CSV table of C-alpha atoms and ligand atoms in Angstrom, one decimal:
chain,number,residue,atom,x,y,z
A,1,UNK,CA,-47.4,-47.2,-68.7
A,2,UNK,CA,-49.8,-47.5,-71.5
A,3,UNK,CA,-50.2,-48.2,-75.2
A,4,UNK,CA,-51.6,-45.5,-77.5
A,5,UNK,CA,-51.8,-44.9,-81.2
A,6,UNK,CA,-51.9,-41.1,-82.1
A,7,UNK,CA,-53.0,-40.6,-85.7
A,8,UNK,CA,-53.9,-37.7,-88.0
A,9,UNK,CA,-51.2,-35.4,-86.7
A,10,UNK,CA,-51.1,-32.3,-88.8
A,11,UNK,CA,-47.7,-31.1,-87.5
A,12,UNK,CA,-45.4,-33.2,-85.3
A,13,UNK,CA,-42.5,-31.6,-83.4
A,14,UNK,CA,-40.1,-34.4,-82.7
A,15,UNK,CA,-37.0,-32.3,-81.7
A,16,UNK,CA,-35.0,-34.5,-83.9
A,17,UNK,CA,-34.8,-33.0,-87.5
A,18,UNK,CA,-37.6,-31.2,-89.2
A,19,UNK,CA,-41.1,-31.2,-88.0
A,20,UNK,CA,-43.4,-33.7,-89.9
A,21,UNK,CA,-46.8,-33.2,-91.5
A,22,UNK,CA,-49.4,-36.0,-91.7
A,23,UNK,CA,-47.7,-38.1,-89.0
A,24,UNK,CA,-48.6,-40.8,-86.5
A,25,UNK,CA,-47.0,-41.7,-83.1
A,26,UNK,CA,-47.2,-45.2,-81.6
A,27,UNK,CA,-46.6,-45.6,-77.9
A,28,UNK,CA,-46.1,-49.0,-76.3
A,29,UNK,CA,-45.6,-49.6,-72.6
A,30,UNK,CA,-45.2,-45.9,-72.1
A,31,UNK,CA,-42.4,-45.3,-74.6
A,32,UNK,CA,-42.5,-44.2,-78.3
A,33,UNK,CA,-41.9,-47.1,-80.7
A,34,UNK,CA,-42.7,-45.2,-83.9
A,35,UNK,CA,-42.9,-41.5,-84.9
A,36,UNK,CA,-43.2,-40.8,-88.6
A,37,UNK,CA,-45.3,-40.6,-91.7
A,38,UNK,CA,-48.8,-42.1,-91.5
A,39,UNK,CA,-48.1,-44.0,-94.8
A,40,UNK,CA,-45.3,-46.1,-93.1
A,41,UNK,CA,-47.1,-46.5,-89.8
A,42,UNK,CA,-46.9,-49.9,-88.1
A,43,UNK,CA,-50.0,-52.0,-87.6
A,44,UNK,CA,-52.3,-50.1,-85.2
A,45,UNK,CA,-52.9,-53.2,-83.1
A,46,UNK,CA,-55.5,-53.2,-80.3
A,47,UNK,CA,-54.2,-50.1,-78.5
A,48,UNK,CA,-56.5,-47.2,-77.8
A,49,UNK,CA,-56.3,-44.4,-80.3
A,50,UNK,CA,-56.3,-40.6,-80.4
A,51,UNK,CA,-57.4,-39.2,-83.8
A,52,UNK,CA,-55.9,-35.7,-84.0
A,53,UNK,CA,-57.8,-34.5,-87.1
A,54,UNK,CA,-54.9,-32.3,-88.2
A,55,UNK,CA,-53.9,-30.9,-84.8
A,56,UNK,CA,-50.3,-30.3,-83.9
A,57,UNK,CA,-48.4,-32.6,-81.4
A,58,UNK,CA,-45.3,-31.8,-79.5
A,59,UNK,CA,-43.3,-33.3,-76.6
A,60,UNK,CA,-44.9,-32.7,-73.1
A,61,UNK,CA,-43.5,-29.5,-71.5
A,62,UNK,CA,-40.6,-30.0,-69.1
A,63,UNK,CA,-40.8,-27.2,-66.6
A,64,UNK,CA,-37.2,-27.2,-65.1
A,65,UNK,CA,-37.5,-24.5,-62.5
A,66,UNK,CA,-40.3,-24.0,-60.0
A,67,UNK,CA,-40.9,-23.1,-56.3
A,68,UNK,CA,-44.5,-24.3,-56.4
A,69,UNK,CA,-44.9,-25.7,-52.8
A,70,UNK,CA,-45.7,-22.8,-50.5
A,71,UNK,CA,-48.5,-21.4,-48.4
A,72,UNK,CA,-50.3,-18.1,-48.7
A,73,UNK,CA,-50.0,-15.5,-51.5
A,74,UNK,CA,-48.3,-12.1,-52.0
A,75,UNK,CA,-51.1,-10.3,-53.9
A,76,UNK,CA,-50.8,-7.3,-51.6
A,77,UNK,CA,-47.1,-7.1,-52.3
A,78,UNK,CA,-47.8,-7.3,-56.1
A,79,UNK,CA,-50.1,-4.3,-55.8
A,80,UNK,CA,-47.5,-2.3,-53.9
A,81,UNK,CA,-44.8,-3.1,-56.5
A,82,UNK,CA,-47.1,-2.1,-59.4
A,83,UNK,CA,-47.7,1.2,-57.6
A,84,UNK,CA,-44.0,1.8,-57.5
A,85,UNK,CA,-42.8,0.3,-54.2
A,86,UNK,CA,-39.2,-0.7,-54.1
A,87,UNK,CA,-37.7,-4.0,-52.9
A,88,UNK,CA,-36.8,-2.2,-49.6
A,89,UNK,CA,-40.4,-0.8,-49.2
A,90,UNK,CA,-41.7,-4.3,-49.6
A,91,UNK,CA,-39.3,-5.8,-47.1
A,92,UNK,CA,-40.1,-3.1,-44.6
A,93,UNK,CA,-43.8,-3.8,-44.9
A,94,UNK,CA,-43.1,-7.5,-44.0
A,95,UNK,CA,-43.3,-8.8,-47.6
A,96,UNK,CA,-40.8,-10.7,-49.7
A,97,UNK,CA,-39.5,-14.2,-49.5
A,98,UNK,CA,-39.7,-14.2,-45.6
A,99,UNK,CA,-43.4,-13.6,-45.6
A,100,UNK,CA,-43.9,-16.8,-47.6
A,101,UNK,CA,-41.5,-18.5,-45.3
A,102,UNK,CA,-43.6,-17.5,-42.2
A,103,UNK,CA,-46.8,-18.8,-43.9
A,104,UNK,CA,-45.2,-22.0,-45.0
A,105,UNK,CA,-43.7,-22.8,-41.6
A,106,UNK,CA,-47.2,-22.6,-40.2
A,107,UNK,CA,-48.8,-24.9,-42.8
A,108,UNK,CA,-49.3,-28.6,-42.4
A,109,UNK,CA,-47.8,-31.1,-44.7
A,110,UNK,CA,-51.3,-32.1,-46.0
A,111,UNK,CA,-52.3,-28.5,-46.6
A,112,UNK,CA,-49.1,-27.8,-48.5
A,113,UNK,CA,-49.7,-31.0,-50.6
A,114,UNK,CA,-53.3,-30.0,-51.4
A,115,UNK,CA,-52.5,-26.5,-52.5
A,116,UNK,CA,-49.4,-27.6,-54.6
A,117,UNK,CA,-51.4,-30.4,-56.2
A,118,UNK,CA,-54.0,-28.0,-57.4
A,119,UNK,CA,-51.3,-26.0,-59.1
A,120,UNK,CA,-49.7,-29.0,-60.6
A,121,UNK,CA,-53.1,-30.3,-61.9
A,122,UNK,CA,-53.5,-27.0,-63.8
A,123,UNK,CA,-49.9,-27.4,-65.1
A,124,UNK,CA,-50.7,-30.9,-66.4
A,125,UNK,CA,-53.9,-29.6,-68.0
A,126,UNK,CA,-51.8,-27.0,-69.8
A,127,UNK,CA,-49.4,-29.6,-71.2
A,128,UNK,CA,-46.7,-30.1,-68.6
A,129,UNK,CA,-45.5,-33.7,-68.1
A,130,UNK,CA,-42.3,-33.1,-66.0
A,131,UNK,CA,-41.7,-30.5,-63.3
A,132,UNK,CA,-38.8,-29.6,-61.1
A,133,UNK,CA,-39.8,-28.5,-57.6
A,134,UNK,CA,-37.5,-26.6,-55.2
A,135,UNK,CA,-37.8,-26.3,-51.4
A,136,UNK,CA,-36.7,-22.9,-50.0
A,137,UNK,CA,-39.7,-21.6,-48.2
A,138,UNK,CA,-38.8,-23.4,-44.9
A,139,UNK,CA,-35.2,-22.3,-44.2
A,140,UNK,CA,-35.2,-24.6,-41.2
A,141,UNK,CA,-34.5,-28.3,-41.2
A,142,UNK,CA,-38.0,-29.5,-40.4
A,143,UNK,CA,-39.9,-27.3,-42.9
A,144,UNK,CA,-37.4,-27.8,-45.7
A,145,UNK,CA,-37.8,-31.6,-45.3
A,146,UNK,CA,-41.6,-31.2,-45.3
A,147,UNK,CA,-41.4,-29.3,-48.6
A,148,UNK,CA,-39.2,-32.0,-50.2
A,149,UNK,CA,-41.6,-34.7,-49.0
A,150,UNK,CA,-44.6,-32.8,-50.5
A,151,UNK,CA,-42.7,-32.5,-53.8
A,152,UNK,CA,-41.9,-36.2,-53.8
A,153,UNK,CA,-45.5,-37.0,-53.0
A,154,UNK,CA,-46.7,-34.9,-56.0
A,155,UNK,CA,-44.7,-37.2,-58.3
A,156,UNK,CA,-46.0,-40.3,-56.6
A,157,UNK,CA,-49.7,-39.3,-56.7
A,158,UNK,CA,-50.1,-37.2,-59.9
A,159,UNK,CA,-49.4,-38.2,-63.5
A,160,UNK,CA,-46.2,-36.1,-63.8
A,161,UNK,CA,-42.5,-36.8,-63.4
A,162,UNK,CA,-41.0,-34.7,-60.5
A,163,UNK,CA,-37.4,-33.8,-59.9
A,164,UNK,CA,-36.6,-32.3,-56.5
A,165,UNK,CA,-34.1,-29.6,-55.5
A,166,UNK,CA,-33.0,-28.5,-52.0
A,167,UNK,CA,-32.9,-24.7,-51.9
A,168,UNK,CA,-32.2,-24.2,-48.2
A,169,UNK,CA,-29.9,-21.4,-49.4
A,170,UNK,CA,-32.7,-19.3,-50.7
A,171,UNK,CA,-32.4,-16.6,-48.0
A,172,UNK,CA,-30.9,-16.2,-44.5
A,173,UNK,CA,-33.8,-16.9,-42.1
A,174,UNK,CA,-34.8,-14.2,-39.5
A,175,UNK,CA,-33.4,-16.2,-36.6
A,176,UNK,CA,-29.9,-16.0,-38.2
A,177,UNK,CA,-30.1,-12.4,-39.3
A,178,UNK,CA,-27.1,-11.5,-37.1
A,179,UNK,CA,-25.2,-14.8,-37.8
A,180,UNK,CA,-25.3,-15.6,-41.5
A,181,UNK,CA,-22.2,-17.7,-41.1
A,182,UNK,CA,-24.0,-19.8,-38.5
A,183,UNK,CA,-26.8,-20.5,-41.1
A,184,UNK,CA,-24.3,-21.5,-43.8
A,185,UNK,CA,-22.7,-23.9,-41.2
A,186,UNK,CA,-26.1,-25.3,-40.3
A,187,UNK,CA,-26.9,-25.8,-44.0
A,188,UNK,CA,-23.7,-27.7,-44.6
A,189,UNK,CA,-23.5,-29.7,-41.4
A,190,UNK,CA,-27.2,-30.6,-40.7
A,191,UNK,CA,-29.6,-29.6,-43.4
A,192,UNK,CA,-27.8,-30.9,-46.5
A,193,UNK,CA,-27.1,-34.4,-45.1
A,194,UNK,CA,-30.8,-34.8,-44.0
A,195,UNK,CA,-32.2,-33.3,-47.2
A,196,UNK,CA,-30.0,-35.2,-49.7
A,197,UNK,CA,-32.0,-38.5,-49.6
A,198,UNK,CA,-35.1,-36.5,-50.7
A,199,UNK,CA,-33.4,-34.3,-53.3
A,200,UNK,CA,-31.9,-34.7,-56.8
A,201,UNK,CA,-30.2,-31.3,-56.8
A,202,UNK,CA,-29.0,-28.4,-54.6
A,203,UNK,CA,-29.6,-24.8,-55.6
A,204,UNK,CA,-28.3,-21.5,-54.1
A,205,UNK,CA,-29.7,-18.0,-54.7
A,206,UNK,CA,-26.5,-16.1,-55.5
A,207,UNK,CA,-27.4,-12.4,-55.1
A,208,UNK,CA,-26.6,-9.4,-53.0
A,209,UNK,CA,-28.8,-9.9,-49.9
A,210,UNK,CA,-29.0,-13.7,-50.4
A,211,UNK,CA,-25.7,-15.7,-50.7
A,212,UNK,CA,-22.3,-14.7,-51.9
A,213,UNK,CA,-20.3,-16.7,-54.5
A,214,UNK,CA,-17.9,-17.9,-51.8
A,215,UNK,CA,-20.8,-19.1,-49.6
A,216,UNK,CA,-22.4,-20.8,-52.6
A,217,UNK,CA,-19.2,-22.6,-53.5
A,218,UNK,CA,-18.9,-24.1,-50.0
A,219,UNK,CA,-22.5,-25.2,-50.1
A,220,UNK,CA,-22.1,-26.8,-53.6
A,221,UNK,CA,-18.9,-28.6,-52.6
A,222,UNK,CA,-20.8,-30.1,-49.6
A,223,UNK,CA,-23.8,-31.0,-51.8
A,224,UNK,CA,-21.6,-32.8,-54.3
A,225,UNK,CA,-20.3,-34.9,-51.4
A,226,UNK,CA,-23.9,-36.0,-50.8
A,227,UNK,CA,-24.4,-36.8,-54.5
A,228,UNK,CA,-26.4,-33.7,-55.4
A,229,UNK,CA,-25.9,-31.9,-58.7
A,230,UNK,CA,-25.8,-28.1,-58.7
A,231,UNK,CA,-28.3,-25.5,-60.1
A,232,UNK,CA,-27.7,-21.8,-59.5
A,233,UNK,CA,-30.0,-18.8,-59.2
A,234,UNK,CA,-27.6,-16.5,-61.0
A,235,UNK,CA,-27.5,-12.9,-62.2
A,236,UNK,CA,-31.2,-12.3,-61.6
A,237,UNK,CA,-31.3,-8.8,-60.0
A,238,UNK,CA,-27.7,-7.8,-60.7
A,239,UNK,CA,-24.4,-9.3,-62.0
A,240,UNK,CA,-23.0,-11.1,-59.0
A,241,UNK,CA,-20.8,-13.9,-60.4
A,242,UNK,CA,-23.2,-16.8,-60.1
A,243,UNK,CA,-22.9,-17.8,-63.7
A,244,UNK,CA,-19.1,-17.9,-63.6
A,245,UNK,CA,-19.4,-20.1,-60.5
A,246,UNK,CA,-21.9,-22.4,-62.3
A,247,UNK,CA,-19.3,-22.9,-65.1
A,248,UNK,CA,-16.4,-23.3,-62.6
A,249,UNK,CA,-18.1,-26.1,-60.6
A,250,UNK,CA,-19.8,-27.8,-63.6
A,251,UNK,CA,-23.3,-27.0,-62.4
A,252,UNK,CA,-26.2,-28.7,-64.3
A,253,UNK,CA,-27.9,-25.4,-64.8
A,254,UNK,CA,-27.6,-21.6,-64.3
A,255,UNK,CA,-31.0,-20.0,-64.0
A,256,UNK,CA,-32.5,-16.5,-64.5
A,257,UNK,CA,-29.4,-14.8,-66.1
A,258,UNK,CA,-31.1,-11.5,-66.7
A,259,UNK,CA,-27.8,-9.7,-66.2
A,260,UNK,CA,-25.4,-12.2,-67.7
A,261,UNK,CA,-22.4,-11.0,-69.8
A,262,UNK,CA,-21.1,-12.4,-73.1
A,263,UNK,CA,-18.0,-13.7,-71.2
A,264,UNK,CA,-20.3,-15.7,-68.9
A,265,UNK,CA,-22.2,-17.1,-71.8
A,266,UNK,CA,-19.0,-18.4,-73.4
A,267,UNK,CA,-18.0,-20.0,-70.0
A,268,UNK,CA,-21.4,-21.7,-69.7
A,269,UNK,CA,-21.1,-23.0,-73.3
A,270,UNK,CA,-17.6,-24.4,-72.6
A,271,UNK,CA,-18.7,-26.0,-69.4
A,272,UNK,CA,-21.9,-27.5,-70.8
A,273,UNK,CA,-24.1,-25.7,-68.3
A,274,UNK,CA,-27.7,-25.4,-69.4
A,275,UNK,CA,-29.2,-21.8,-69.1
A,276,UNK,CA,-32.7,-22.0,-67.6
A,277,UNK,CA,-34.5,-18.8,-68.6
A,278,UNK,CA,-37.6,-17.7,-66.7
A,279,UNK,CA,-39.2,-14.8,-68.7
A,280,UNK,CA,-42.2,-14.7,-66.4
A,281,UNK,CA,-40.1,-13.4,-63.5
A,282,UNK,CA,-38.6,-10.6,-65.6
A,283,UNK,CA,-42.1,-9.7,-66.9
A,284,UNK,CA,-43.6,-9.5,-63.4
A,285,UNK,CA,-40.6,-7.5,-62.1
A,286,UNK,CA,-40.6,-5.2,-65.1
A,287,UNK,CA,-37.0,-5.9,-65.7
A,288,UNK,CA,-35.3,-6.6,-69.1
A,289,UNK,CA,-35.5,-10.2,-70.3
A,290,UNK,CA,-32.4,-12.4,-70.2
A,291,UNK,CA,-30.5,-12.3,-73.5
A,292,UNK,CA,-31.7,-15.7,-74.9
A,293,UNK,CA,-30.6,-15.1,-78.5
A,294,UNK,CA,-27.1,-14.2,-77.4
A,295,UNK,CA,-26.8,-17.4,-75.3
A,296,UNK,CA,-28.0,-19.5,-78.2
A,297,UNK,CA,-25.5,-17.7,-80.5
A,298,UNK,CA,-22.7,-18.8,-78.2
A,299,UNK,CA,-23.8,-22.4,-78.2
A,300,UNK,CA,-25.4,-22.5,-74.7
A,301,UNK,CA,-28.3,-25.0,-74.4
A,302,UNK,CA,-31.3,-23.0,-73.3
A,303,UNK,CA,-34.3,-24.2,-71.3
A,304,UNK,CA,-37.5,-22.2,-70.5
A,305,UNK,CA,-39.3,-22.6,-67.2
A,306,UNK,CA,-42.2,-21.0,-65.3
A,307,UNK,CA,-40.3,-20.2,-62.0
A,308,UNK,CA,-43.7,-20.7,-60.5
A,309,UNK,CA,-43.6,-18.9,-57.1
A,310,UNK,CA,-45.8,-16.5,-55.2
A,311,UNK,CA,-43.4,-13.6,-55.2
A,312,UNK,CA,-41.9,-12.9,-58.6
A,313,UNK,CA,-43.6,-15.3,-61.1
A,314,UNK,CA,-46.9,-16.9,-60.3
A,315,UNK,CA,-47.1,-18.6,-63.7
A,316,UNK,CA,-48.3,-22.2,-64.1
A,317,UNK,CA,-48.6,-22.2,-67.9
A,318,UNK,CA,-45.5,-23.0,-69.9
A,319,UNK,CA,-47.4,-21.9,-73.0
A,320,UNK,CA,-47.7,-18.4,-71.6
A,321,UNK,CA,-43.9,-18.4,-70.8
A,322,UNK,CA,-43.2,-19.5,-74.4
A,323,UNK,CA,-45.2,-16.5,-75.6
A,324,UNK,CA,-43.1,-14.2,-73.4
A,325,UNK,CA,-39.9,-15.8,-74.7
A,326,UNK,CA,-40.9,-15.2,-78.3
A,327,UNK,CA,-42.5,-11.7,-78.0
A,328,UNK,CA,-40.2,-10.1,-75.3
A,329,UNK,CA,-37.0,-12.1,-75.4
A,330,UNK,CA,-36.7,-12.6,-79.1
A,331,UNK,CA,-36.5,-16.4,-79.4
A,332,UNK,CA,-38.0,-17.9,-82.5
A,333,UNK,CA,-41.1,-20.1,-81.9
A,334,UNK,CA,-39.0,-23.2,-82.8
A,335,UNK,CA,-36.3,-22.2,-80.3
A,336,UNK,CA,-38.8,-21.4,-77.5
A,337,UNK,CA,-40.6,-24.7,-78.0
A,338,UNK,CA,-37.3,-26.6,-78.1
A,339,UNK,CA,-36.3,-24.8,-74.9
A,340,UNK,CA,-39.5,-25.7,-73.1
A,341,UNK,CA,-39.3,-29.4,-74.0
A,342,UNK,CA,-35.9,-30.8,-74.9
A,343,UNK,CA,-34.0,-27.9,-73.2
A,344,UNK,CA,-35.9,-28.6,-70.0
A,345,UNK,CA,-35.0,-32.3,-70.2
A,346,UNK,CA,-31.3,-31.4,-70.7
A,347,UNK,CA,-31.5,-29.1,-67.7
A,348,UNK,CA,-32.8,-32.0,-65.6
A,349,UNK,CA,-30.4,-34.5,-67.1
A,350,UNK,CA,-33.3,-36.6,-68.4
A,351,UNK,CA,-32.2,-38.4,-71.5
A,352,UNK,CA,-35.1,-39.8,-73.5
A,353,UNK,CA,-37.4,-36.9,-72.5
A,354,UNK,CA,-38.4,-33.8,-74.3
A,355,UNK,CA,-38.4,-35.5,-77.7
A,356,UNK,CA,-40.7,-37.7,-79.7
A,357,UNK,CA,-38.5,-40.4,-81.3
A,358,UNK,CA,-38.1,-44.1,-81.0
A,359,UNK,CA,-37.3,-45.0,-77.4
A,360,UNK,CA,-38.3,-41.6,-75.9
A,361,UNK,CA,-40.9,-41.3,-73.2
A,362,UNK,CA,-44.5,-41.3,-74.4
A,363,UNK,CA,-45.1,-37.8,-73.0
A,364,UNK,CA,-47.0,-35.7,-75.6
A,365,UNK,CA,-49.3,-32.6,-75.9
A,366,UNK,CA,-51.9,-32.5,-78.6
A,367,UNK,CA,-52.7,-28.8,-79.3
A,368,UNK,CA,-56.2,-27.6,-80.3
A,369,UNK,CA,-54.4,-25.8,-83.1
A,370,UNK,CA,-52.8,-26.8,-86.4
A,371,UNK,CA,-49.3,-25.6,-85.6
A,372,UNK,CA,-47.1,-24.7,-82.5
A,373,UNK,CA,-47.0,-21.1,-83.6
A,374,UNK,CA,-50.4,-20.8,-82.0
A,375,UNK,CA,-48.8,-21.1,-78.6
A,376,UNK,CA,-46.9,-17.7,-78.6
A,377,UNK,CA,-49.6,-16.2,-80.9
A,378,UNK,CA,-52.4,-16.9,-78.5
A,379,UNK,CA,-51.1,-16.2,-75.0
A,380,UNK,CA,-53.5,-16.9,-72.1
A,381,UNK,CA,-55.4,-19.6,-74.0
A,382,UNK,CA,-54.8,-23.1,-72.8
A,383,UNK,CA,-54.2,-24.8,-76.2
A,384,UNK,CA,-53.5,-28.3,-74.7
A,385,UNK,CA,-56.3,-30.4,-76.1
A,386,UNK,CA,-55.0,-33.5,-74.5
A,387,UNK,CA,-52.0,-34.1,-72.3
A,388,UNK,CA,-50.5,-37.6,-72.6
A,389,UNK,CA,-48.2,-39.0,-70.0
A,390,UNK,CA,-46.4,-42.3,-70.7
A,391,UNK,CA,-49.0,-43.2,-73.3
A,392,UNK,CA,-52.1,-42.3,-71.2
A,393,UNK,CA,-54.4,-39.4,-71.7
A,394,UNK,CA,-54.2,-37.6,-68.3
A,395,UNK,CA,-55.8,-34.2,-69.0
A,396,UNK,CA,-58.1,-32.5,-71.5
A,397,UNK,CA,-60.7,-34.6,-73.2
A,398,UNK,CA,-59.7,-37.8,-71.4
A,399,UNK,CA,-61.4,-40.3,-73.7
A,400,UNK,CA,-58.6,-42.0,-75.6
A,401,UNK,CA,-60.2,-41.2,-79.0
B,1,NIG,O1,-36.8,-17.4,-58.5
B,1,NIG,N1,-34.9,-15.6,-56.9
B,1,NIG,C1,-35.2,-16.1,-55.9
B,1,NIG,N2,-36.3,-16.8,-55.8
B,1,NIG,C2,-37.5,-16.7,-56.5
B,1,NIG,C3,-38.4,-15.6,-55.8
B,1,NIG,C4,-38.9,-16.1,-54.6
B,1,NIG,C5,-39.9,-15.2,-53.9
B,1,NIG,O2,-39.9,-14.0,-54.2
B,1,NIG,O3,-40.7,-15.8,-53.2
B,1,NIG,C6,-37.3,-16.4,-57.9
B,1,NIG,O4,-37.6,-15.4,-58.5
B,2,FE,FE1,-36.4,-19.2,-59.0
């Protein structure tokens, strides 16, 4: 928790009202105490200072959907898919989620931490200040708990806020191939109670071949009993009813949504469920992007996330995802930046994050560019000149000034 005076901001995105030009931000004890015109700025005091020289500043990115703790990679599978292999071909060759499960079960807690921390450091360097991390590559009690402990340790040891999600219902593990009901029972009776103290949320992959709407409903009811809010992997590969379920149970978020209908969108808006869109996964799978503009039109709050995982979306950079959302999904730059900051905070129930206003967290990105339009306009370039977490410069040029 630090003090910082950020001056000479050429373009300030506050997420409250219009963007400002020629602005300053003052952070005290990790929180914003002033964001406004330089001419009305409070006394600078003795705090360290960042002089932006006309650069743009926006809230730190809130990446509200990742699976970033895993072992191994699936580069071979990627090559097969690019050469036209189907999902079934990949599964037959031993690929898919279960290949990452096998590698992850074999990995030690320290090795999982080290590889995940490397990814998260790159995320921080690219402007991310909050990240959600799911389990889901263990699919047995011991490994799922190991993944949640690693995710928690990331938040304790790195300058980033972490929210954790139990995704034991990611896939039916091989040892339960002929007894999926047995796995759902195990999830509810043993895994959820043990995971709940380490998790903020419970997620279920609702899809043909993963879990049905009825199985997911049972799991979410049990999760609620353990105090866990619901997030749903919904309508990713086909329309399966996950979004309607999210609305029915009052989930915090419904994620992916590539195959969502207008009726679902209205239900999500009415129920106040945040739509977490992950354009990186659609891009990598060569599938159509989720209908972001339609969701916004119906009044759904939209978040953008990387979905960082080794199978369908090995993206660490929220900036690149913003570019995909603008170029391929059709969001405006303002909508995409709002979704990757304030939208992410709403998707994680984090009041006071994803904005730069009095009382909000002092989590900021200074871009090495004069306006946020450079983010979608220059994909692949890390434009985060400095990442600031709770008033402290934690990446980029780390001298305060
Ligand atoms: O979000 N949809 C399910 N889970 C991941 C993919 C996981 C994997 O392929 O390893 C996703 O796309
Ligand atoms: Fe996902």
